[in-house]
Amino acid sequence: MKRMILLVTLIFTASLYAAAQVHLPDFKLGGKAVMTDVKMKDVSGKEYSLNDLKKANGLVVIFSCNTCPFVKMWEGRYPEIKKWADEHQVGMVLVNSNYQKRDGVDSFEAMKEHAKEHNYTMPYVVDKNSRLANAFDAKTTPHVFLFDKDFTLVYKGAIDDSYQSADNVKSPYLKNAISQLAAGKMVAKNETPPVGCSIKRKLD
């Protein structure tokens, strides 16, 4: 019964995705990241820019949140991705752009509690007024953007091919992209459809 309720919730959430979108510029592969010097508040109380968090081979940005069912099923893999990124000299940051829920489940205090509860080992920052999400044309939580050392976009999309279970993953898209980036290779599969809840962004 719990599985059926979760499935219905996911279908309903996904059905809201198209209706919740706003017209944004398409951030294409090969494009350069913007707003790389803008400071964003982390759950630690420190402020970081994307430039601060980029490592020798680049940076992975994951738009995330506290309550989306898709995030809840994927976030257990965040620490493993962080470890993988570290091993390949790629930085990692989680970004919460849910402006419309900032007074509730995605408040800064709720973000701090969520990060602590789930043992986040990477920065989890507030995207004030959804500016970064809008600049990147981020659509869902989660939605992944991987940049090289020059902030060129080399992969965007989903974390892997199975939000339901890490045991069912056959194609770890993000980990493969990080490995290829660090090896100086072209990312073979550089775009996949994002799967998740719509970002509750600021609309004006």
JSON list of C-alpha atoms in Angstrom, two decimals:
[
{"chain": "A", "resi": 1, "resn": "MET", "atom": "CA", "xyz": [0.00, 0.00, 0.00]},
{"chain": "A", "resi": 2, "resn": "LYS", "atom": "CA", "xyz": [2.84, 2.40, 0.88]},
{"chain": "A", "resi": 3, "resn": "ARG", "atom": "CA", "xyz": [4.45, 1.64, -2.49]},
{"chain": "A", "resi": 4, "resn": "MET", "atom": "CA", "xyz": [1.18, 2.42, -4.29]},
{"chain": "A", "resi": 5, "resn": "ILE", "atom": "CA", "xyz": [0.79, 5.73, -2.42]},
{"chain": "A", "resi": 6, "resn": "LEU", "atom": "CA", "xyz": [4.37, 6.67, -3.32]},
{"chain": "A", "resi": 7, "resn": "LEU", "atom": "CA", "xyz": [3.77, 5.80, -6.97]},
{"chain": "A", "resi": 8, "resn": "VAL", "atom": "CA", "xyz": [0.62, 7.92, -7.08]},
{"chain": "A", "resi": 9, "resn": "THR", "atom": "CA", "xyz": [2.50, 10.78, -5.41]},
{"chain": "A", "resi": 10, "resn": "LEU", "atom": "CA", "xyz": [5.30, 10.57, -7.97]},
{"chain": "A", "resi": 11, "resn": "ILE", "atom": "CA", "xyz": [2.90, 10.49, -10.90]},
{"chain": "A", "resi": 12, "resn": "PHE", "atom": "CA", "xyz": [1.02, 13.49, -9.52]},
{"chain": "A", "resi": 13, "resn": "THR", "atom": "CA", "xyz": [4.24, 15.37, -8.87]},
{"chain": "A", "resi": 14, "resn": "ALA", "atom": "CA", "xyz": [5.55, 14.64, -12.34]},
{"chain": "A", "resi": 15, "resn": "SER", "atom": "CA", "xyz": [2.23, 15.73, -13.85]},
{"chain": "A", "resi": 16, "resn": "LEU", "atom": "CA", "xyz": [2.74, 19.16, -12.30]},
{"chain": "A", "resi": 17, "resn": "TYR", "atom": "CA", "xyz": [6.13, 19.55, -13.98]},
{"chain": "A", "resi": 18, "resn": "ALA", "atom": "CA", "xyz": [5.00, 20.88, -17.35]},
{"chain": "A", "resi": 19, "resn": "ALA", "atom": "CA", "xyz": [2.45, 23.23, -15.85]},
{"chain": "A", "resi": 20, "resn": "ALA", "atom": "CA", "xyz": [5.00, 24.71, -13.46]},
{"chain": "A", "resi": 21, "resn": "GLN", "atom": "CA", "xyz": [7.58, 25.67, -16.05]},
{"chain": "A", "resi": 22, "resn": "VAL", "atom": "CA", "xyz": [8.36, 29.25, -16.99]},
{"chain": "A", "resi": 23, "resn": "HIS", "atom": "CA", "xyz": [9.99, 30.38, -20.20]},
{"chain": "A", "resi": 24, "resn": "LEU", "atom": "CA", "xyz": [13.73, 30.37, -19.65]},
{"chain": "A", "resi": 25, "resn": "PRO", "atom": "CA", "xyz": [16.74, 30.59, -21.95]},
{"chain": "A", "resi": 26, "resn": "ASP", "atom": "CA", "xyz": [18.01, 27.14, -22.93]},
{"chain": "A", "resi": 27, "resn": "PHE", "atom": "CA", "xyz": [21.40, 26.51, -21.34]},
{"chain": "A", "resi": 28, "resn": "LYS", "atom": "CA", "xyz": [23.05, 24.38, -23.98]},
{"chain": "A", "resi": 29, "resn": "LEU", "atom": "CA", "xyz": [25.96, 21.99, -23.70]},
{"chain": "A", "resi": 30, "resn": "GLY", "atom": "CA", "xyz": [29.19, 23.82, -24.38]},
{"chain": "A", "resi": 31, "resn": "GLY", "atom": "CA", "xyz": [27.80, 26.98, -22.83]},
{"chain": "A", "resi": 32, "resn": "LYS", "atom": "CA", "xyz": [29.62, 28.85, -20.07]},
{"chain": "A", "resi": 33, "resn": "ALA", "atom": "CA", "xyz": [28.29, 29.10, -16.54]},
{"chain": "A", "resi": 34, "resn": "VAL", "atom": "CA", "xyz": [27.24, 32.53, -15.36]},
{"chain": "A", "resi": 35, "resn": "MET", "atom": "CA", "xyz": [26.96, 33.93, -11.83]},
{"chain": "A", "resi": 36, "resn": "THR", "atom": "CA", "xyz": [30.07, 32.01, -10.83]},
{"chain": "A", "resi": 37, "resn": "ASP", "atom": "CA", "xyz": [31.16, 34.74, -8.39]},
{"chain": "A", "resi": 38, "resn": "VAL", "atom": "CA", "xyz": [27.79, 35.17, -6.66]},
{"chain": "A", "resi": 39, "resn": "LYS", "atom": "CA", "xyz": [27.96, 34.15, -3.00]},
{"chain": "A", "resi": 40, "resn": "MET", "atom": "CA", "xyz": [25.25, 31.81, -1.70]},
{"chain": "A", "resi": 41, "resn": "LYS", "atom": "CA", "xyz": [24.62, 30.93, 1.94]},
{"chain": "A", "resi": 42, "resn": "ASP", "atom": "CA", "xyz": [25.48, 27.38, 2.94]},
{"chain": "A", "resi": 43, "resn": "VAL", "atom": "CA", "xyz": [23.84, 25.44, 5.79]},
{"chain": "A", "resi": 44, "resn": "SER", "atom": "CA", "xyz": [27.13, 25.85, 7.68]},
{"chain": "A", "resi": 45, "resn": "GLY", "atom": "CA", "xyz": [26.53, 29.61, 7.77]},
{"chain": "A", "resi": 46, "resn": "LYS", "atom": "CA", "xyz": [29.42, 30.24, 5.38]},
{"chain": "A", "resi": 47, "resn": "GLU", "atom": "CA", "xyz": [28.93, 31.75, 1.95]},
{"chain": "A", "resi": 48, "resn": "TYR", "atom": "CA", "xyz": [30.29, 30.15, -1.22]},
{"chain": "A", "resi": 49, "resn": "SER", "atom": "CA", "xyz": [30.37, 30.99, -4.89]},
{"chain": "A", "resi": 50, "resn": "LEU", "atom": "CA", "xyz": [30.66, 28.39, -7.63]},
{"chain": "A", "resi": 51, "resn": "ASN", "atom": "CA", "xyz": [34.22, 29.61, -8.15]},
{"chain": "A", "resi": 52, "resn": "ASP", "atom": "CA", "xyz": [34.98, 28.87, -4.50]},
{"chain": "A", "resi": 53, "resn": "LEU", "atom": "CA", "xyz": [33.78, 25.28, -4.87]},
{"chain": "A", "resi": 54, "resn": "LYS", "atom": "CA", "xyz": [35.25, 24.37, -8.26]},
{"chain": "A", "resi": 55, "resn": "LYS", "atom": "CA", "xyz": [38.22, 21.99, -8.10]},
{"chain": "A", "resi": 56, "resn": "ALA", "atom": "CA", "xyz": [41.01, 21.30, -10.57]},
{"chain": "A", "resi": 57, "resn": "ASN", "atom": "CA", "xyz": [38.81, 19.38, -13.03]},
{"chain": "A", "resi": 58, "resn": "GLY", "atom": "CA", "xyz": [35.51, 21.19, -12.56]},
{"chain": "A", "resi": 59, "resn": "LEU", "atom": "CA", "xyz": [32.31, 21.34, -10.56]},
{"chain": "A", "resi": 60, "resn": "VAL", "atom": "CA", "xyz": [29.02, 19.42, -10.36]},
{"chain": "A", "resi": 61, "resn": "VAL", "atom": "CA", "xyz": [25.96, 21.45, -9.42]},
{"chain": "A", "resi": 62, "resn": "ILE", "atom": "CA", "xyz": [22.84, 19.55, -8.32]},
{"chain": "A", "resi": 63, "resn": "PHE", "atom": "CA", "xyz": [19.61, 21.44, -7.83]},
{"chain": "A", "resi": 64, "resn": "SER", "atom": "CA", "xyz": [17.94, 19.77, -4.87]},
{"chain": "A", "resi": 65, "resn": "CYS", "atom": "CA", "xyz": [15.49, 20.37, -2.01]},
{"chain": "A", "resi": 66, "resn": "ASN", "atom": "CA", "xyz": [14.17, 18.82, 1.21]},
{"chain": "A", "resi": 67, "resn": "THR", "atom": "CA", "xyz": [10.91, 17.08, 0.41]},
{"chain": "A", "resi": 68, "resn": "CYS", "atom": "CA", "xyz": [10.62, 16.05, -3.25]},
{"chain": "A", "resi": 69, "resn": "PRO", "atom": "CA", "xyz": [10.03, 12.27, -3.44]},
{"chain": "A", "resi": 70, "resn": "PHE", "atom": "CA", "xyz": [12.60, 11.96, -6.24]},
{"chain": "A", "resi": 71, "resn": "VAL", "atom": "CA", "xyz": [15.24, 13.70, -4.13]},
{"chain": "A", "resi": 72, "resn": "LYS", "atom": "CA", "xyz": [14.41, 11.47, -1.20]},
{"chain": "A", "resi": 73, "resn": "MET", "atom": "CA", "xyz": [15.07, 8.38, -3.32]},
{"chain": "A", "resi": 74, "resn": "TRP", "atom": "CA", "xyz": [18.27, 9.74, -4.86]},
{"chain": "A", "resi": 75, "resn": "GLU", "atom": "CA", "xyz": [19.88, 11.63, -1.96]},
{"chain": "A", "resi": 76, "resn": "GLY", "atom": "CA", "xyz": [21.21, 8.49, -0.31]},
{"chain": "A", "resi": 77, "resn": "ARG", "atom": "CA", "xyz": [23.62, 8.44, -3.26]},
{"chain": "A", "resi": 78, "resn": "TYR", "atom": "CA", "xyz": [24.83, 12.03, -2.71]},
{"chain": "A", "resi": 79, "resn": "PRO", "atom": "CA", "xyz": [27.71, 11.07, -0.36]},
{"chain": "A", "resi": 80, "resn": "GLU", "atom": "CA", "xyz": [28.94, 8.45, -2.83]},
{"chain": "A", "resi": 81, "resn": "ILE", "atom": "CA", "xyz": [28.82, 11.00, -5.65]},
{"chain": "A", "resi": 82, "resn": "LYS", "atom": "CA", "xyz": [30.70, 13.49, -3.48]},
{"chain": "A", "resi": 83, "resn": "LYS", "atom": "CA", "xyz": [33.41, 10.89, -2.76]},
{"chain": "A", "resi": 84, "resn": "TRP", "atom": "CA", "xyz": [33.63, 10.04, -6.47]},
{"chain": "A", "resi": 85, "resn": "ALA", "atom": "CA", "xyz": [33.86, 13.71, -7.39]},
{"chain": "A", "resi": 86, "resn": "ASP", "atom": "CA", "xyz": [36.59, 14.31, -4.79]},
{"chain": "A", "resi": 87, "resn": "GLU", "atom": "CA", "xyz": [38.60, 11.38, -6.12]},
{"chain": "A", "resi": 88, "resn": "HIS", "atom": "CA", "xyz": [38.44, 12.94, -9.59]},
{"chain": "A", "resi": 89, "resn": "GLN", "atom": "CA", "xyz": [39.19, 16.51, -8.43]},
{"chain": "A", "resi": 90, "resn": "VAL", "atom": "CA", "xyz": [35.69, 17.76, -9.17]},
{"chain": "A", "resi": 91, "resn": "GLY", "atom": "CA", "xyz": [33.84, 19.96, -6.70]},
{"chain": "A", "resi": 92, "resn": "MET", "atom": "CA", "xyz": [30.20, 19.42, -5.75]},
{"chain": "A", "resi": 93, "resn": "VAL", "atom": "CA", "xyz": [27.40, 21.61, -4.44]},
{"chain": "A", "resi": 94, "resn": "LEU", "atom": "CA", "xyz": [23.68, 21.15, -3.79]},
{"chain": "A", "resi": 95, "resn": "VAL", "atom": "CA", "xyz": [21.52, 24.18, -4.59]},
{"chain": "A", "resi": 96, "resn": "ASN", "atom": "CA", "xyz": [18.04, 24.84, -3.21]},
{"chain": "A", "resi": 97, "resn": "SER", "atom": "CA", "xyz": [16.09, 27.20, -5.48]},
{"chain": "A", "resi": 98, "resn": "ASN", "atom": "CA", "xyz": [12.59, 26.56, -4.09]},
{"chain": "A", "resi": 99, "resn": "TYR", "atom": "CA", "xyz": [11.74, 30.22, -3.46]},
{"chain": "A", "resi": 100, "resn": "GLN", "atom": "CA", "xyz": [8.01, 29.54, -3.10]},
{"chain": "A", "resi": 101, "resn": "LYS", "atom": "CA", "xyz": [8.65, 27.18, -0.18]},
{"chain": "A", "resi": 102, "resn": "ARG", "atom": "CA", "xyz": [11.27, 29.32, 1.56]},
{"chain": "A", "resi": 103, "resn": "ASP", "atom": "CA", "xyz": [8.90, 30.08, 4.46]},
{"chain": "A", "resi": 104, "resn": "GLY", "atom": "CA", "xyz": [8.07, 26.41, 4.95]},
{"chain": "A", "resi": 105, "resn": "VAL", "atom": "CA", "xyz": [9.65, 23.07, 4.09]},
{"chain": "A", "resi": 106, "resn": "ASP", "atom": "CA", "xyz": [12.57, 24.67, 2.22]},
{"chain": "A", "resi": 107, "resn": "SER", "atom": "CA", "xyz": [13.42, 27.37, 4.74]},
{"chain": "A", "resi": 108, "resn": "PHE", "atom": "CA", "xyz": [17.05, 27.83, 5.65]},
{"chain": "A", "resi": 109, "resn": "GLU", "atom": "CA", "xyz": [16.45, 26.24, 9.07]},
{"chain": "A", "resi": 110, "resn": "ALA", "atom": "CA", "xyz": [14.76, 23.26, 7.41]},
{"chain": "A", "resi": 111, "resn": "MET", "atom": "CA", "xyz": [17.71, 22.95, 5.03]},
{"chain": "A", "resi": 112, "resn": "LYS", "atom": "CA", "xyz": [20.12, 22.87, 7.98]},
{"chain": "A", "resi": 113, "resn": "GLU", "atom": "CA", "xyz": [18.10, 20.16, 9.71]},
{"chain": "A", "resi": 114, "resn": "HIS", "atom": "CA", "xyz": [17.79, 18.16, 6.51]},
{"chain": "A", "resi": 115, "resn": "ALA", "atom": "CA", "xyz": [21.52, 18.31, 5.79]},
{"chain": "A", "resi": 116, "resn": "LYS", "atom": "CA", "xyz": [22.32, 17.18, 9.32]},
{"chain": "A", "resi": 117, "resn": "GLU", "atom": "CA", "xyz": [19.74, 14.38, 9.29]},
{"chain": "A", "resi": 118, "resn": "HIS", "atom": "CA", "xyz": [21.06, 13.01, 6.00]},
{"chain": "A", "resi": 119, "resn": "ASN", "atom": "CA", "xyz": [24.76, 13.52, 6.78]},
{"chain": "A", "resi": 120, "resn": "TYR", "atom": "CA", "xyz": [25.44, 15.76, 3.81]},
{"chain": "A", "resi": 121, "resn": "THR", "atom": "CA", "xyz": [29.16, 15.99, 3.16]},
{"chain": "A", "resi": 122, "resn": "MET", "atom": "CA", "xyz": [28.92, 18.73, 0.54]},
{"chain": "A", "resi": 123, "resn": "PRO", "atom": "CA", "xyz": [27.77, 22.36, 0.66]},
{"chain": "A", "resi": 124, "resn": "TYR", "atom": "CA", "xyz": [24.00, 22.87, 0.47]},
{"chain": "A", "resi": 125, "resn": "VAL", "atom": "CA", "xyz": [23.28, 26.46, -0.47]},
{"chain": "A", "resi": 126, "resn": "VAL", "atom": "CA", "xyz": [20.32, 28.81, -0.90]},
{"chain": "A", "resi": 127, "resn": "ASP", "atom": "CA", "xyz": [19.73, 30.17, -4.39]},
{"chain": "A", "resi": 128, "resn": "LYS", "atom": "CA", "xyz": [18.13, 33.45, -3.41]},
{"chain": "A", "resi": 129, "resn": "ASN", "atom": "CA", "xyz": [15.25, 34.40, -5.73]},
{"chain": "A", "resi": 130, "resn": "SER", "atom": "CA", "xyz": [15.98, 31.32, -7.90]},
{"chain": "A", "resi": 131, "resn": "ARG", "atom": "CA", "xyz": [18.53, 33.32, -9.90]},
{"chain": "A", "resi": 132, "resn": "LEU", "atom": "CA", "xyz": [20.95, 30.44, -10.47]},
{"chain": "A", "resi": 133, "resn": "ALA", "atom": "CA", "xyz": [18.16, 28.02, -11.39]},
{"chain": "A", "resi": 134, "resn": "ASN", "atom": "CA", "xyz": [16.85, 30.51, -13.92]},
{"chain": "A", "resi": 135, "resn": "ALA", "atom": "CA", "xyz": [20.31, 31.18, -15.37]},
{"chain": "A", "resi": 136, "resn": "PHE", "atom": "CA", "xyz": [20.97, 27.45, -15.78]},
{"chain": "A", "resi": 137, "resn": "ASP", "atom": "CA", "xyz": [17.44, 26.65, -16.99]},
{"chain": "A", "resi": 138, "resn": "ALA", "atom": "CA", "xyz": [17.26, 24.09, -14.15]},
{"chain": "A", "resi": 139, "resn": "LYS", "atom": "CA", "xyz": [13.94, 22.29, -14.33]},
{"chain": "A", "resi": 140, "resn": "THR", "atom": "CA", "xyz": [13.70, 19.72, -11.57]},
{"chain": "A", "resi": 141, "resn": "THR", "atom": "CA", "xyz": [14.91, 18.53, -8.21]},
{"chain": "A", "resi": 142, "resn": "PRO", "atom": "CA", "xyz": [17.24, 16.88, -8.76]},
{"chain": "A", "resi": 143, "resn": "HIS", "atom": "CA", "xyz": [18.78, 18.33, -11.93]},
{"chain": "A", "resi": 144, "resn": "VAL", "atom": "CA", "xyz": [22.51, 17.89, -12.56]},
{"chain": "A", "resi": 145, "resn": "PHE", "atom": "CA", "xyz": [24.93, 20.28, -14.30]},
{"chain": "A", "resi": 146, "resn": "LEU", "atom": "CA", "xyz": [28.58, 19.23, -14.67]},
{"chain": "A", "resi": 147, "resn": "PHE", "atom": "CA", "xyz": [31.17, 21.82, -15.67]},
{"chain": "A", "resi": 148, "resn": "ASP", "atom": "CA", "xyz": [34.81, 21.50, -16.63]},
{"chain": "A", "resi": 149, "resn": "LYS", "atom": "CA", "xyz": [37.62, 23.59, -15.15]},
{"chain": "A", "resi": 150, "resn": "ASP", "atom": "CA", "xyz": [36.70, 26.52, -17.42]},
{"chain": "A", "resi": 151, "resn": "PHE", "atom": "CA", "xyz": [33.02, 26.35, -16.42]},
{"chain": "A", "resi": 152, "resn": "THR", "atom": "CA", "xyz": [31.96, 24.88, -19.76]},
{"chain": "A", "resi": 153, "resn": "LEU", "atom": "CA", "xyz": [28.86, 22.68, -19.45]},
{"chain": "A", "resi": 154, "resn": "VAL", "atom": "CA", "xyz": [29.77, 19.10, -20.34]},
{"chain": "A", "resi": 155, "resn": "TYR", "atom": "CA", "xyz": [26.83, 17.13, -18.91]},
{"chain": "A", "resi": 156, "resn": "LYS", "atom": "CA", "xyz": [23.29, 17.89, -17.79]},
{"chain": "A", "resi": 157, "resn": "GLY", "atom": "CA", "xyz": [20.38, 15.72, -16.76]},
{"chain": "A", "resi": 158, "resn": "ALA", "atom": "CA", "xyz": [19.74, 12.93, -14.29]},
{"chain": "A", "resi": 159, "resn": "ILE", "atom": "CA", "xyz": [22.07, 11.35, -11.75]},
{"chain": "A", "resi": 160, "resn": "ASP", "atom": "CA", "xyz": [21.58, 7.84, -13.11]},
{"chain": "A", "resi": 161, "resn": "ASP", "atom": "CA", "xyz": [18.90, 5.66, -14.71]},
{"chain": "A", "resi": 162, "resn": "SER", "atom": "CA", "xyz": [17.12, 4.46, -11.56]},
{"chain": "A", "resi": 163, "resn": "TYR", "atom": "CA", "xyz": [15.66, 6.85, -9.02]},
{"chain": "A", "resi": 164, "resn": "GLN", "atom": "CA", "xyz": [13.90, 3.91, -7.34]},
{"chain": "A", "resi": 165, "resn": "SER", "atom": "CA", "xyz": [17.00, 2.08, -6.17]},
{"chain": "A", "resi": 166, "resn": "ALA", "atom": "CA", "xyz": [20.77, 2.32, -6.35]},
{"chain": "A", "resi": 167, "resn": "ASP", "atom": "CA", "xyz": [20.83, -1.46, -6.75]},
{"chain": "A", "resi": 168, "resn": "ASN", "atom": "CA", "xyz": [18.98, -1.17, -10.06]},
{"chain": "A", "resi": 169, "resn": "VAL", "atom": "CA", "xyz": [21.33, 1.36, -11.66]},
{"chain": "A", "resi": 170, "resn": "LYS", "atom": "CA", "xyz": [22.68, 0.21, -15.00]},
{"chain": "A", "resi": 171, "resn": "SER", "atom": "CA", "xyz": [23.91, 3.59, -16.26]},
{"chain": "A", "resi": 172, "resn": "PRO", "atom": "CA", "xyz": [25.49, 5.91, -13.66]},
{"chain": "A", "resi": 173, "resn": "TYR", "atom": "CA", "xyz": [25.35, 8.92, -15.95]},
{"chain": "A", "resi": 174, "resn": "LEU", "atom": "CA", "xyz": [26.93, 11.45, -13.63]},
{"chain": "A", "resi": 175, "resn": "LYS", "atom": "CA", "xyz": [29.72, 9.22, -12.34]},
{"chain": "A", "resi": 176, "resn": "ASN", "atom": "CA", "xyz": [30.60, 8.21, -15.90]},
{"chain": "A", "resi": 177, "resn": "ALA", "atom": "CA", "xyz": [30.64, 11.85, -16.97]},
{"chain": "A", "resi": 178, "resn": "ILE", "atom": "CA", "xyz": [32.91, 12.81, -14.06]},
{"chain": "A", "resi": 179, "resn": "SER", "atom": "CA", "xyz": [35.33, 9.98, -14.90]},
{"chain": "A", "resi": 180, "resn": "GLN", "atom": "CA", "xyz": [35.49, 10.96, -18.55]},
{"chain": "A", "resi": 181, "resn": "LEU", "atom": "CA", "xyz": [35.90, 14.64, -17.72]},
{"chain": "A", "resi": 182, "resn": "ALA", "atom": "CA", "xyz": [38.76, 13.93, -15.31]},
{"chain": "A", "resi": 183, "resn": "ALA", "atom": "CA", "xyz": [40.44, 11.71, -17.91]},
{"chain": "A", "resi": 184, "resn": "GLY", "atom": "CA", "xyz": [40.38, 14.54, -20.44]},
{"chain": "A", "resi": 185, "resn": "LYS", "atom": "CA", "xyz": [37.86, 12.73, -22.65]},
{"chain": "A", "resi": 186, "resn": "MET", "atom": "CA", "xyz": [34.65, 13.94, -24.24]},
{"chain": "A", "resi": 187, "resn": "VAL", "atom": "CA", "xyz": [31.62, 12.95, -22.19]},
{"chain": "A", "resi": 188, "resn": "ALA", "atom": "CA", "xyz": [30.02, 10.18, -24.25]},
{"chain": "A", "resi": 189, "resn": "LYS", "atom": "CA", "xyz": [26.47, 10.59, -22.95]},
{"chain": "A", "resi": 190, "resn": "ASN", "atom": "CA", "xyz": [26.34, 14.30, -22.24]},
{"chain": "A", "resi": 191, "resn": "GLU", "atom": "CA", "xyz": [22.61, 14.86, -21.80]},
{"chain": "A", "resi": 192, "resn": "THR", "atom": "CA", "xyz": [19.74, 12.90, -20.28]},
{"chain": "A", "resi": 193, "resn": "PRO", "atom": "CA", "xyz": [16.18, 13.96, -19.40]},
{"chain": "A", "resi": 194, "resn": "PRO", "atom": "CA", "xyz": [15.92, 15.39, -15.88]},
{"chain": "A", "resi": 195, "resn": "VAL", "atom": "CA", "xyz": [13.55, 13.44, -13.65]},
{"chain": "A", "resi": 196, "resn": "GLY", "atom": "CA", "xyz": [12.07, 15.02, -10.55]},
{"chain": "A", "resi": 197, "resn": "CYS", "atom": "CA", "xyz": [9.75, 17.63, -9.07]},
{"chain": "A", "resi": 198, "resn": "SER", "atom": "CA", "xyz": [9.45, 21.05, -10.66]},
{"chain": "A", "resi": 199, "resn": "ILE", "atom": "CA", "xyz": [11.53, 23.76, -9.01]},
{"chain": "A", "resi": 200, "resn": "LYS", "atom": "CA", "xyz": [9.24, 26.07, -7.04]},
{"chain": "A", "resi": 201, "resn": "ARG", "atom": "CA", "xyz": [11.07, 29.10, -8.38]},
{"chain": "A", "resi": 202, "resn": "LYS", "atom": "CA", "xyz": [10.38, 32.80, -8.06]},
{"chain": "A", "resi": 203, "resn": "LEU", "atom": "CA", "xyz": [8.19, 33.65, -11.04]},
{"chain": "A", "resi": 204, "resn": "ASP", "atom": "CA", "xyz": [8.65, 37.40, -11.36]}
]
